[in-house]
């Protein structure tokens, strides 16, 4: 697992607070956010695919069955297992297909997870997006969580857009295109901005007695 240093994140938070009042408000609540980290594995990519376009509760149930069926979720086990039995865990055919194409890309070396760790964010993102089944949201979350890329940014994340709307006092939140354009102001620390907004969301959830997202 890779994460930027606390000092680097703090410096970025201070710079972002000078750029965007909404982020300054979030920083005032969260302080330096804890970086979300995961091991740089195939399992993280597969899990992100499973969690797309379904509720968290449903995805939790599906992923739990996948883990119970496979044990350790690795490219080798996915490619070698009974595909219909794996699909019976609750996977749609497209998601099962994506899990297989990602597994095959890792197995044949087209996708090198170790290389992603040391590549710059643009090269790493391009390598991920070259694999069928890995879209921008999946790629950017992987680069944030597993590679600690401070400028990776999950475009279209509804929680981030809603948090920024509320912190800005807007009645209507920006659409994806407008929010992505606004986030350009946060370079090269868009990933830190995402952590500030997620941190603020979870602080608000904690006030309401709701578990963190």
CSV table of N, CA and C in Angstrom, one decimal, residues 12 20 25 29 48 60 74 80 83 86 93-94 103 119-121 137 168-169 175 183 185 187 190 196 199:
chain,number,residue,atom,x,y,z
A,12,UNK,N,-0.8,20.2,0.8
A,12,UNK,CA,-1.8,20.3,-0.3
A,12,UNK,C,-3.1,20.8,0.3
A,20,UNK,N,-10.0,27.3,-3.0
A,20,UNK,CA,-11.5,27.0,-3.0
A,20,UNK,C,-12.1,27.1,-1.6
A,25,UNK,N,-13.5,25.1,4.0
A,25,UNK,CA,-14.5,24.7,5.0
A,25,UNK,C,-14.4,23.2,5.4
A,29,UNK,N,-13.1,21.3,9.1
A,29,UNK,CA,-13.9,20.3,9.8
A,29,UNK,C,-13.0,19.0,10.0
A,48,UNK,N,-13.8,-3.1,-7.3
A,48,UNK,CA,-14.4,-1.8,-7.8
A,48,UNK,C,-15.4,-2.0,-8.9
A,60,UNK,N,-21.9,-5.2,-1.3
A,60,UNK,CA,-21.3,-5.9,-0.2
A,60,UNK,C,-21.7,-7.4,-0.2
A,74,UNK,N,-7.8,-13.8,-6.9
A,74,UNK,CA,-6.6,-13.5,-7.7
A,74,UNK,C,-7.0,-13.8,-9.2
A,80,UNK,N,-9.5,-19.6,-13.7
A,80,UNK,CA,-9.6,-21.1,-13.7
A,80,UNK,C,-10.9,-21.6,-13.1
A,83,UNK,N,-17.1,-20.6,-14.3
A,83,UNK,CA,-17.6,-19.3,-14.6
A,83,UNK,C,-19.0,-19.1,-14.2
A,86,UNK,N,-19.3,-18.8,-10.5
A,86,UNK,CA,-18.8,-17.4,-10.1
A,86,UNK,C,-20.0,-16.4,-10.4
A,93,UNK,N,-23.4,-10.6,-16.3
A,93,UNK,CA,-22.5,-11.1,-17.3
A,93,UNK,C,-21.4,-10.0,-17.7
A,94,UNK,N,-21.8,-8.8,-17.9
A,94,UNK,CA,-20.7,-7.8,-18.2
A,94,UNK,C,-19.7,-7.7,-17.1
A,103,UNK,N,-8.2,-9.8,-15.3
A,103,UNK,CA,-7.4,-10.9,-14.8
A,103,UNK,C,-6.4,-11.4,-15.9
A,119,UNK,N,5.0,4.6,-11.9
A,119,UNK,CA,4.7,5.5,-13.1
A,119,UNK,C,4.1,6.8,-12.6
A,120,UNK,N,4.2,7.8,-13.5
A,120,UNK,CA,3.5,9.0,-13.2
A,120,UNK,C,2.0,8.8,-13.4
A,121,UNK,N,1.2,9.7,-12.8
A,121,UNK,CA,-0.3,9.4,-12.8
A,121,UNK,C,-0.9,9.3,-14.2
A,137,UNK,N,-13.5,5.9,-13.7
A,137,UNK,CA,-13.8,5.9,-12.2
A,137,UNK,C,-13.0,4.8,-11.5
A,168,UNK,N,-20.4,24.7,-0.7
A,168,UNK,CA,-20.4,25.9,-1.5
A,168,UNK,C,-21.7,26.7,-1.3
A,169,UNK,N,-22.7,26.0,-0.8
A,169,UNK,CA,-24.0,26.7,-0.6
A,169,UNK,C,-24.8,26.8,-1.8
A,175,UNK,N,-23.1,19.6,-12.9
A,175,UNK,CA,-23.1,18.3,-13.6
A,175,UNK,C,-21.6,17.8,-13.7
A,183,UNK,N,-12.7,21.2,-11.0
A,183,UNK,CA,-11.6,20.4,-10.3
A,183,UNK,C,-10.3,20.7,-10.9
A,185,UNK,N,-8.9,23.4,-11.2
A,185,UNK,CA,-8.3,24.4,-10.3
A,185,UNK,C,-7.5,23.7,-9.2
A,187,UNK,N,-5.5,21.0,-9.4
A,187,UNK,CA,-4.3,20.3,-9.8
A,187,UNK,C,-3.1,21.0,-9.1
A,190,UNK,N,-5.7,17.1,-6.8
A,190,UNK,CA,-7.2,16.7,-6.9
A,190,UNK,C,-7.5,15.5,-6.0
A,196,UNK,N,-10.5,15.3,1.2
A,196,UNK,CA,-11.1,16.3,2.0
A,196,UNK,C,-12.7,16.3,2.0
A,199,UNK,N,-13.9,13.1,3.6
A,199,UNK,CA,-13.8,13.3,5.1
A,199,UNK,C,-14.9,14.1,5.6
